Coordinates of N, CA, C and O in Angstrom, one line a residue:
M1 N 0.8 -1.2 0.0 CA 0.0 0.0 0.0 C 0.9 1.2 0.0 O 2.0 1.2 0.6
R2 N 0.4 2.3 -0.6 CA 1.1 3.6 -0.6 C 2.6 3.5 -1.1 O 3.4 4.3 -0.7
G3 N 2.9 2.5 -1.8 CA 4.3 2.3 -2.3 C 5.3 1.8 -1.4 O 6.5 1.8 -1.7
E4 N 4.8 1.3 -0.2 CA 5.8 0.7 0.7 C 6.2 -0.7 0.1 O 5.5 -1.4 -0.6
V5 N 7.4 -1.1 0.5 CA 8.0 -2.3 0.0 C 8.5 -3.2 1.2 O 8.7 -2.6 2.3
R6 N 8.6 -4.4 0.9 CA 9.2 -5.3 1.9 C 10.6 -5.7 1.5 O 10.8 -6.0 0.3
I7 N 11.5 -5.6 2.4 CA 12.9 -5.8 2.1 C 13.4 -6.9 3.0 O 13.3 -6.8 4.2
K8 N 14.1 -7.9 2.4 CA 14.8 -8.9 3.2 C 16.2 -8.4 3.4 O 17.0 -8.4 2.5
A9 N 16.5 -7.9 4.6 CA 17.8 -7.3 4.9 C 18.8 -8.3 5.4 O 18.4 -9.2 6.2
F10 N 20.0 -8.3 5.0 CA 21.0 -9.2 5.4 C 22.0 -8.4 6.3 O 23.2 -8.7 6.3
T11 N 21.5 -7.5 7.1 CA 22.3 -6.8 8.1 C 22.1 -7.4 9.4 O 21.1 -8.0 9.7
E12 N 23.0 -7.2 10.3 CA 22.9 -7.7 11.7 C 21.6 -7.2 12.3 O 20.9 -8.0 12.9
N13 N 21.3 -6.0 12.2 CA 20.1 -5.4 12.6 C 19.3 -5.0 11.4 O 19.7 -4.0 10.7
P14 N 18.3 -5.7 11.0 CA 17.6 -5.4 9.7 C 17.1 -4.0 9.6 O 17.2 -3.4 8.5
R15 N 16.7 -3.4 10.7 CA 16.2 -2.0 10.6 C 17.3 -1.0 10.3 O 17.0 0.2 10.0
A16 N 18.5 -1.4 10.5 CA 19.7 -0.5 10.2 C 19.9 -0.2 8.7 O 20.6 0.7 8.4
I17 N 19.2 -0.9 7.9 CA 19.3 -0.7 6.4 C 19.1 0.7 6.0 O 19.8 1.2 5.1
G18 N 18.3 1.4 6.7 CA 18.0 2.8 6.4 C 19.1 3.8 6.8 O 19.2 4.9 6.3
R19 N 20.0 3.3 7.7 CA 21.1 4.2 8.1 C 22.4 4.2 7.3 O 23.3 4.9 7.5
Y20 N 22.4 3.3 6.3 CA 23.6 3.1 5.5 C 23.6 4.1 4.3 O 24.5 4.2 3.5
G21 N 22.5 4.9 4.1 CA 22.5 5.8 3.0 C 21.7 5.1 1.9 O 21.2 4.0 2.0
P22 N 21.8 5.7 0.7 CA 21.0 5.1 -0.4 C 21.5 3.7 -0.8 O 22.7 3.4 -0.7
V23 N 20.6 2.9 -1.2 CA 20.9 1.6 -1.7 C 20.9 1.7 -3.2 O 20.2 2.5 -3.8
E24 N 21.5 0.7 -3.9 CA 21.5 0.8 -5.4 C 21.3 -0.6 -5.9 O 21.5 -1.6 -5.2
D25 N 20.8 -0.7 -7.2 CA 20.7 -2.0 -7.8 C 22.0 -2.6 -8.2 O 23.1 -1.9 -8.0
E26 N 22.0 -3.8 -8.8 CA 23.3 -4.4 -9.1 C 24.2 -3.6 -10.1 O 25.4 -3.7 -10.0
T27 N 23.5 -2.9 -11.0 CA 24.3 -2.1 -12.0 C 24.8 -0.8 -11.4 O 25.6 -0.1 -12.0
G28 N 24.1 -0.3 -10.3 CA 24.5 1.0 -9.8 C 23.7 2.1 -10.5 O 23.9 3.3 -10.2
S29 N 22.8 1.8 -11.4 CA 22.1 2.8 -12.2 C 20.9 3.3 -11.5 O 20.4 4.4 -11.8
R30 N 20.4 2.6 -10.5 CA 19.2 3.0 -9.8 C 19.5 3.1 -8.3 O 20.1 2.2 -7.7
R31 N 19.2 4.2 -7.7 CA 19.5 4.4 -6.3 C 18.2 4.8 -5.6 O 17.4 5.6 -6.1
F32 N 18.1 4.4 -4.3 CA 16.9 4.7 -3.5 C 17.3 5.0 -2.1 O 18.1 4.3 -1.5
K33 N 16.8 6.1 -1.6 CA 16.9 6.3 -0.1 C 15.8 5.5 0.5 O 14.7 5.4 0.1
V34 N 16.2 4.8 1.6 CA 15.3 3.9 2.3 C 14.9 4.5 3.6 O 15.7 5.0 4.4
T35 N 13.6 4.6 3.8 CA 13.0 5.1 5.1 C 12.3 3.9 5.7 O 11.2 3.4 5.2
V36 N 12.8 3.4 6.8 CA 12.2 2.2 7.4 C 11.0 2.6 8.2 O 11.0 3.5 9.0
R37 N 9.9 1.8 8.0 CA 8.6 2.1 8.6 C 8.3 1.1 9.7 O 7.6 1.3 10.6
G38 N 8.9 -0.1 9.6 CA 8.7 -1.2 10.6 C 9.2 -2.5 10.1 O 9.9 -2.6 9.2
E39 N 8.7 -3.6 10.8 CA 9.1 -4.9 10.5 C 7.9 -5.8 10.5 O 7.0 -5.6 11.3
A40 N 7.8 -6.8 9.7 CA 6.8 -7.8 9.7 C 7.3 -9.1 9.2 O 7.8 -9.2 8.1
K41 N 7.1 -10.2 9.9 CA 7.5 -11.6 9.5 C 8.9 -11.6 9.0 O 9.2 -12.2 8.0
G42 N 9.8 -11.0 9.7 CA 11.3 -11.0 9.4 C 11.7 -10.1 8.2 O 12.8 -10.2 7.8
L43 N 10.8 -9.3 7.7 CA 11.1 -8.4 6.6 C 10.9 -7.0 7.1 O 10.2 -6.7 8.0
V44 N 11.7 -6.1 6.5 CA 11.6 -4.7 6.8 C 10.6 -4.0 5.9 O 10.6 -4.3 4.7
I45 N 9.7 -3.3 6.5 CA 8.7 -2.5 5.7 C 9.3 -1.1 5.5 O 9.7 -0.5 6.5
A46 N 9.4 -0.7 4.3 CA 10.1 0.6 4.0 C 9.5 1.4 2.9 O 8.8 0.8 2.0
R47 N 9.8 2.6 2.8 CA 9.5 3.5 1.7 C 10.8 3.7 0.9 O 11.8 3.9 1.6
L48 N 10.7 3.7 -0.4 CA 11.9 4.1 -1.2 C 11.6 5.4 -1.9 O 10.5 5.5 -2.5
D49 N 12.5 6.3 -1.9 CA 12.3 7.6 -2.6 C 11.9 7.3 -4.0 O 12.6 6.5 -4.7
G50 N 10.9 8.0 -4.5 CA 10.5 7.9 -5.9 C 9.5 6.8 -6.1 O 8.9 6.7 -7.2
V51 N 9.2 5.9 -5.2 CA 8.2 4.9 -5.3 C 7.0 5.4 -4.6 O 6.9 5.4 -3.4
M52 N 6.0 5.8 -5.4 CA 4.8 6.5 -4.8 C 3.6 5.6 -4.7 O 2.7 6.0 -4.0
D53 N 3.5 4.5 -5.4 CA 2.2 3.7 -5.3 C 2.5 2.2 -5.4 O 3.7 1.8 -5.6
R54 N 1.5 1.5 -5.3 CA 1.6 0.0 -5.3 C 2.2 -0.5 -6.6 O 3.0 -1.5 -6.6
D55 N 1.8 0.0 -7.7 CA 2.2 -0.4 -9.0 C 3.8 -0.3 -9.1 O 4.5 -1.2 -9.6
Q56 N 4.2 0.9 -8.7 CA 5.7 1.1 -8.7 C 6.4 0.2 -7.8 O 7.5 -0.3 -8.1
A57 N 5.8 -0.1 -6.6 CA 6.5 -1.0 -5.7 C 6.5 -2.4 -6.3 O 7.5 -3.1 -6.2
E58 N 5.4 -2.9 -6.9 CA 5.3 -4.2 -7.5 C 6.3 -4.4 -8.6 O 6.9 -5.4 -8.8
A59 N 6.6 -3.3 -9.3 CA 7.6 -3.4 -10.4 C 9.0 -3.6 -9.9 O 9.8 -4.1 -10.7
L60 N 9.2 -3.4 -8.6 CA 10.5 -3.6 -8.0 C 10.7 -5.0 -7.4 O 11.8 -5.4 -7.0
K61 N 9.6 -5.8 -7.5 CA 9.6 -7.1 -6.8 C 10.8 -8.0 -7.4 O 11.0 -8.1 -8.6
G62 N 11.6 -8.5 -6.5 CA 12.7 -9.3 -6.8 C 14.0 -8.6 -7.1 O 15.1 -9.2 -7.3
L63 N 13.9 -7.2 -7.1 CA 15.1 -6.4 -7.3 C 16.1 -6.5 -6.1 O 15.7 -6.4 -5.0
R64 N 17.3 -6.8 -6.4 CA 18.4 -6.9 -5.4 C 19.0 -5.5 -5.2 O 19.4 -4.8 -6.1
L65 N 19.0 -5.1 -3.9 CA 19.5 -3.8 -3.6 C 20.8 -4.0 -2.8 O 20.9 -4.9 -1.9
Y66 N 21.7 -3.1 -3.0 CA 23.0 -3.2 -2.3 C 23.4 -1.9 -1.6 O 23.1 -0.8 -2.1
V67 N 24.2 -2.0 -0.5 CA 24.7 -0.9 0.2 C 26.2 -0.8 -0.3 O 26.9 -1.8 -0.3
P68 N 26.7 0.4 -0.6 CA 28.1 0.5 -0.9 C 29.0 0.0 0.2 O 28.7 0.3 1.4
R69 N 30.0 -0.8 -0.2 CA 30.9 -1.4 0.8 C 31.5 -0.4 1.8 O 31.6 -0.7 3.0
A70 N 31.8 0.8 1.3 CA 32.4 1.8 2.2 C 31.5 2.2 3.3 O 31.9 2.8 4.3
K71 N 30.2 2.0 3.1 CA 29.2 2.4 4.2 C 29.0 1.4 5.3 O 28.4 1.6 6.3
L72 N 29.5 0.2 5.0 CA 29.3 -0.9 6.0 C 30.3 -0.8 7.1 O 31.5 -0.4 6.9
P73 N 30.0 -1.2 8.3 CA 30.9 -1.2 9.4 C 32.0 -2.3 9.2 O 31.8 -3.3 8.5
K74 N 33.2 -2.0 9.7 CA 34.3 -2.9 9.6 C 33.9 -4.2 10.4 O 33.5 -4.1 11.5
P75 N 34.1 -5.4 9.8 CA 33.8 -6.6 10.6 C 34.7 -6.7 11.8 O 35.8 -6.3 11.8
K76 N 34.1 -7.2 12.9 CA 34.8 -7.5 14.1 C 35.7 -8.6 13.9 O 35.6 -9.4 13.0
R77 N 36.6 -8.8 14.9 CA 37.6 -9.9 14.8 C 36.8 -11.2 14.8 O 35.9 -11.4 15.6
G78 N 37.1 -12.1 13.9 CA 36.4 -13.4 13.8 C 35.1 -13.3 13.0 O 34.4 -14.3 12.9
E79 N 34.9 -12.2 12.4 CA 33.7 -12.0 11.5 C 34.1 -11.6 10.1 O 35.1 -11.0 9.9
W80 N 33.3 -12.0 9.1 CA 33.6 -11.6 7.8 C 32.3 -11.3 7.0 O 31.2 -11.8 7.5
Y81 N 32.4 -10.6 6.0 CA 31.3 -10.5 5.1 C 31.3 -11.6 4.1 O 32.4 -12.0 3.6
V82 N 30.1 -12.2 3.8 CA 30.1 -13.4 2.9 C 30.7 -13.0 1.6 O 31.4 -13.9 1.0
A83 N 30.5 -11.8 1.1 CA 31.2 -11.5 -0.2 C 32.7 -11.6 -0.2 O 33.3 -11.9 -1.2
D84 N 33.3 -11.5 1.0 CA 34.7 -11.6 1.1 C 35.2 -13.1 1.1 O 36.3 -13.4 0.8
L85 N 34.3 -14.0 1.3 CA 34.6 -15.4 1.3 C 34.5 -16.0 -0.1 O 35.2 -17.0 -0.4
I86 N 33.6 -15.5 -0.9 CA 33.4 -16.1 -2.2 C 34.7 -16.0 -3.0 O 35.3 -14.9 -3.1
G87 N 35.0 -17.1 -3.6 CA 36.2 -17.2 -4.4 C 37.5 -17.5 -3.7 O 38.5 -17.8 -4.3
L88 N 37.5 -17.6 -2.3 CA 38.7 -18.0 -1.6 C 39.0 -19.4 -1.9 O 38.1 -20.3 -2.1
A89 N 40.3 -19.8 -1.9 CA 40.7 -21.2 -2.0 C 40.3 -21.9 -0.8 O 40.4 -21.4 0.3
A90 N 39.9 -23.1 -0.9 CA 39.6 -24.0 0.2 C 40.6 -25.1 0.2 O 40.9 -25.8 -0.8
V91 N 41.3 -25.2 1.3 CA 42.4 -26.2 1.5 C 42.1 -27.0 2.8 O 41.4 -26.6 3.7
D92 N 42.6 -28.3 2.8 CA 42.4 -29.1 4.0 C 43.5 -28.7 5.0 O 44.3 -27.8 4.7
T93 N 43.4 -29.3 6.2 CA 44.4 -28.9 7.3 C 45.8 -29.1 6.9 O 46.7 -28.6 7.5
G94 N 46.1 -30.0 5.9 CA 47.4 -30.2 5.5 C 47.9 -29.3 4.3 O 49.0 -29.4 3.8
G95 N 47.0 -28.5 3.9 CA 47.3 -27.5 2.8 C 46.9 -28.1 1.4 O 47.1 -27.4 0.4
T96 N 46.3 -29.2 1.3 CA 45.9 -29.8 0.0 C 44.7 -29.0 -0.5 O 43.7 -28.9 0.2
P97 N 44.8 -28.6 -1.8 CA 43.6 -27.8 -2.3 C 42.4 -28.7 -2.4 O 42.5 -29.9 -2.9
L98 N 41.3 -28.2 -2.0 CA 40.0 -28.9 -2.1 C 39.1 -28.2 -3.1 O 38.1 -28.8 -3.6
G99 N 39.3 -27.0 -3.4 CA 38.5 -26.2 -4.4 C 38.4 -24.8 -4.0 O 39.4 -24.2 -3.6
Q100 N 37.2 -24.2 -4.2 CA 37.0 -22.8 -4.0 C 35.7 -22.5 -3.3 O 34.7 -23.3 -3.6
V101 N 35.6 -21.5 -2.5 CA 34.3 -21.2 -1.9 C 33.4 -20.6 -2.9 O 33.7 -19.6 -3.6
K102 N 32.2 -21.3 -3.1 CA 31.3 -20.8 -4.1 C 30.2 -20.0 -3.5 O 29.7 -19.0 -4.0
S103 N 29.7 -20.4 -2.2 CA 28.7 -19.6 -1.6 C 28.7 -19.9 -0.1 O 29.3 -20.9 0.4
V104 N 27.9 -19.1 0.7 CA 27.6 -19.4 2.1 C 26.1 -19.2 2.1 O 25.6 -18.2 1.7
Q105 N 25.4 -20.3 2.6 CA 24.0 -20.3 2.6 C 23.5 -20.5 4.1 O 24.3 -21.0 4.9
N106 N 22.3 -20.2 4.3 CA 21.6 -20.6 5.6 C 20.2 -21.0 5.2 O 19.4 -20.2 4.9
F107 N 20.0 -22.3 5.4 CA 18.7 -22.9 5.1 C 17.8 -23.0 6.3 O 16.8 -23.7 6.3
G108 N 18.3 -22.4 7.4 CA 17.5 -22.4 8.7 C 18.2 -23.1 9.8 O 17.8 -22.9 11.0
A109 N 19.1 -24.0 9.6 CA 19.8 -24.7 10.6 C 21.2 -24.3 10.9 O 22.0 -25.0 11.5
G110 N 21.6 -23.1 10.4 CA 22.9 -22.6 10.6 C 23.6 -22.4 9.2 O 23.1 -22.9 8.2
D111 N 24.7 -21.7 9.2 CA 25.4 -21.4 8.0 C 26.1 -22.7 7.4 O 26.6 -23.5 8.1
V112 N 26.0 -22.7 6.1 CA 26.6 -23.8 5.3 C 27.5 -23.2 4.3 O 27.1 -22.3 3.6
I113 N 28.8 -23.7 4.2 CA 29.7 -23.2 3.2 C 29.7 -24.2 2.0 O 29.8 -25.4 2.2
E114 N 29.6 -23.7 0.8 CA 29.6 -24.5 -0.4 C 31.0 -24.4 -1.0 O 31.4 -23.3 -1.4
I115 N 31.6 -25.6 -1.2 CA 32.9 -25.6 -1.8 C 32.8 -26.2 -3.2 O 32.2 -27.3 -3.3
E116 N 33.2 -25.5 -4.2 CA 33.2 -26.1 -5.6 C 34.5 -26.8 -5.8 O 35.6 -26.2 -5.7
R117 N 34.5 -28.1 -5.9 CA 35.7 -28.9 -6.1 C 36.3 -28.7 -7.4 O 35.6 -28.2 -8.3
Q118 N 37.5 -29.2 -7.6 CA 38.2 -29.0 -8.8 C 37.6 -29.7 -10.0 O 37.8 -29.3 -11.1
D119 N 36.8 -30.8 -9.7 CA 36.2 -31.6 -10.7 C 34.8 -31.0 -11.1 O 34.1 -31.5 -11.9
G120 N 34.4 -29.8 -10.5 CA 33.2 -29.2 -10.8 C 32.1 -29.5 -9.9 O 31.0 -28.9 -9.8
S121 N 32.2 -30.6 -9.1 CA 31.2 -31.0 -8.1 C 31.2 -30.0 -6.9 O 32.2 -29.3 -6.8
T122 N 30.2 -30.1 -6.1 CA 30.2 -29.2 -4.9 C 30.0 -30.0 -3.7 O 29.4 -31.1 -3.7
A123 N 30.4 -29.4 -2.6 CA 30.2 -30.0 -1.3 C 29.7 -29.0 -0.3 O 30.2 -27.8 -0.4
F124 N 28.7 -29.3 0.4 CA 28.1 -28.4 1.4 C 28.6 -28.9 2.8 O 28.4 -30.0 3.2
L125 N 29.2 -28.0 3.6 CA 29.7 -28.3 4.9 C 29.2 -27.3 5.9 O 29.0 -26.1 5.6
P126 N 29.0 -27.7 7.2 CA 28.7 -26.8 8.2 C 29.7 -25.7 8.3 O 30.9 -26.0 8.4
F127 N 29.3 -24.5 8.4 CA 30.3 -23.4 8.5 C 30.4 -23.1 10.0 O 29.9 -22.2 10.6
T128 N 31.1 -24.0 10.7 CA 31.4 -24.0 12.1 C 32.9 -23.9 12.3 O 33.7 -24.2 11.4
K129 N 33.3 -23.5 13.5 CA 34.7 -23.4 13.9 C 35.4 -24.8 13.7 O 36.6 -24.8 13.4
R130 N 34.7 -25.8 14.0 CA 35.3 -27.2 13.9 C 35.6 -27.6 12.5 O 36.6 -28.1 12.2
V131 N 34.6 -27.3 11.6 CA 34.8 -27.7 10.2 C 35.6 -26.7 9.4 O 36.4 -27.0 8.5
V132 N 35.5 -25.4 9.8 CA 36.3 -24.3 9.1 C 37.1 -23.6 10.2 O 36.7 -22.6 10.7
P133 N 38.2 -24.2 10.6 CA 38.9 -23.7 11.8 C 39.7 -22.4 11.5 O 40.1 -21.7 12.4
E134 N 39.9 -22.1 10.2 CA 40.6 -20.9 9.8 C 40.1 -20.2 8.6 O 39.8 -20.9 7.6
V135 N 39.9 -18.9 8.7 CA 39.5 -18.1 7.6 C 40.6 -17.0 7.5 O 40.8 -16.3 8.4
D136 N 41.3 -17.0 6.3 CA 42.4 -16.1 6.1 C 42.1 -15.3 4.9 O 42.5 -15.6 3.7
I137 N 41.4 -14.2 5.1 CA 41.0 -13.3 4.0 C 42.2 -12.8 3.2 O 42.3 -12.8 2.0
E138 N 43.2 -12.3 4.0 CA 44.4 -11.7 3.4 C 45.2 -12.8 2.6 O 45.8 -12.5 1.6
G139 N 45.2 -14.0 3.2 CA 45.9 -15.1 2.5 C 45.1 -15.7 1.4 O 45.6 -16.6 0.7
G140 N 43.9 -15.4 1.3 CA 43.0 -15.9 0.2 C 42.6 -17.3 0.3 O 42.4 -18.0 -0.7
K141 N 42.4 -17.8 1.6 CA 42.0 -19.2 1.8 C 41.1 -19.4 3.0 O 41.1 -18.6 3.9
V142 N 40.4 -20.5 3.0 CA 39.8 -21.0 4.2 C 40.3 -22.4 4.4 O 40.6 -23.2 3.4
V143 N 40.6 -22.8 5.6 CA 41.0 -24.2 5.9 C 39.8 -25.0 6.3 O 39.0 -24.5 7.2
I144 N 39.7 -26.1 5.7 CA 38.5 -27.0 5.9 C 39.0 -28.3 6.6 O 40.0 -28.9 6.1
D145 N 38.4 -28.7 7.7 CA 38.6 -30.0 8.3 C 37.3 -30.8 8.2 O 36.5 -30.7 9.1
P146 N 37.1 -31.4 7.1 CA 35.8 -32.0 6.8 C 35.5 -33.1 7.9 O 36.3 -33.8 8.3
P147 N 34.2 -33.2 8.3 CA 33.8 -34.2 9.2 C 33.9 -35.6 8.5 O 33.8 -35.7 7.3
E148 N 34.1 -36.6 9.3 CA 34.2 -38.0 8.7 C 32.8 -38.3 8.2 O 31.8 -38.1 8.8
E149 N 32.8 -38.8 7.0 CA 31.5 -39.2 6.3 C 31.2 -40.6 6.7 O 32.1 -41.4 6.9
T150 N 29.9 -40.9 6.8 CA 29.5 -42.2 7.1 C 28.8 -42.7 5.9 O 28.2 -42.0 5.1
E151 N 29.0 -44.0 5.6 CA 28.4 -44.6 4.4 C 27.0 -45.2 4.8 O 26.9 -45.9 5.7
A152 N 26.0 -44.9 4.0 CA 24.7 -45.5 4.2 C 24.7 -46.9 3.7 O 25.4 -47.2 2.7
R153 N 24.1 -47.8 4.4 CA 24.1 -49.2 4.0 C 22.6 -49.5 3.9 O 21.7 -49.0 4.5
E154 N 22.4 -50.5 3.0 CA 21.0 -51.0 2.8 C 20.6 -51.9 4.0 O 21.5 -52.6 4.5
E155 N 19.4 -51.8 4.4 CA 18.9 -52.7 5.5 C 18.6 -54.0 4.9 O 18.1 -54.2 3.8
T156 N 18.8 -55.1 5.7 CA 18.5 -56.4 5.3 C 17.0 -56.7 5.6 O 16.4 -55.9 6.3
D157 N 16.5 -57.7 5.0 CA 15.1 -58.1 5.3 C 14.9 -58.3 6.8 O 13.8 -58.0 7.3
E158 N 15.8 -58.9 7.5 CA 15.7 -59.2 8.9 C 15.6 -57.9 9.7 O 14.8 -57.8 10.6
E159 N 16.4 -56.9 9.3 CA 16.3 -55.6 10.0 C 15.0 -54.9 9.7 O 14.4 -54.2 10.6
N160 N 14.5 -55.0 8.5 CA 13.2 -54.4 8.2 C 12.0 -55.0 9.0 O 11.0 -54.4 9.2
A161 N 12.1 -56.3 9.3 CA 11.1 -57.0 10.0 C 11.0 -56.6 11.5 O 10.0 -56.8 12.1
E162 N 12.0 -56.0 12.1 CA 12.1 -55.6 13.5 C 11.2 -54.4 13.7 O 10.9 -53.6 13.3

């Protein structure tokens, strides 16, 4: 209504999105000042300058908006921006190359790091201190200590009968 939009913010404090200054689209050709009005169901309700009605707001559906990097706070020790992790080399604890960080996702049960292996396949691993004991942004790598995998086995007819 009245041109308000819902924004899924990836900031520590979602309502802070309005404090970073204008946001822009992926190309940088469109900029919007964000005025936060509230929150609902994990989304920020906001007005964007120049968006005056529902039709204009609907036309922006799915648009990705970005905050200029210079406006973001410096990460604290032991914290990183996901964008800084993408493309880093992934090596095991012995230094053997495993691939490259493709993404960091969160499907609801915690962060998961996606490693694109050298053969093109991918592996999803928990992004925990145990599995990823070291993140070296300056050195361009993450150290991975993969958990031991267990092999699934087929149940026998006797086990199915129990």
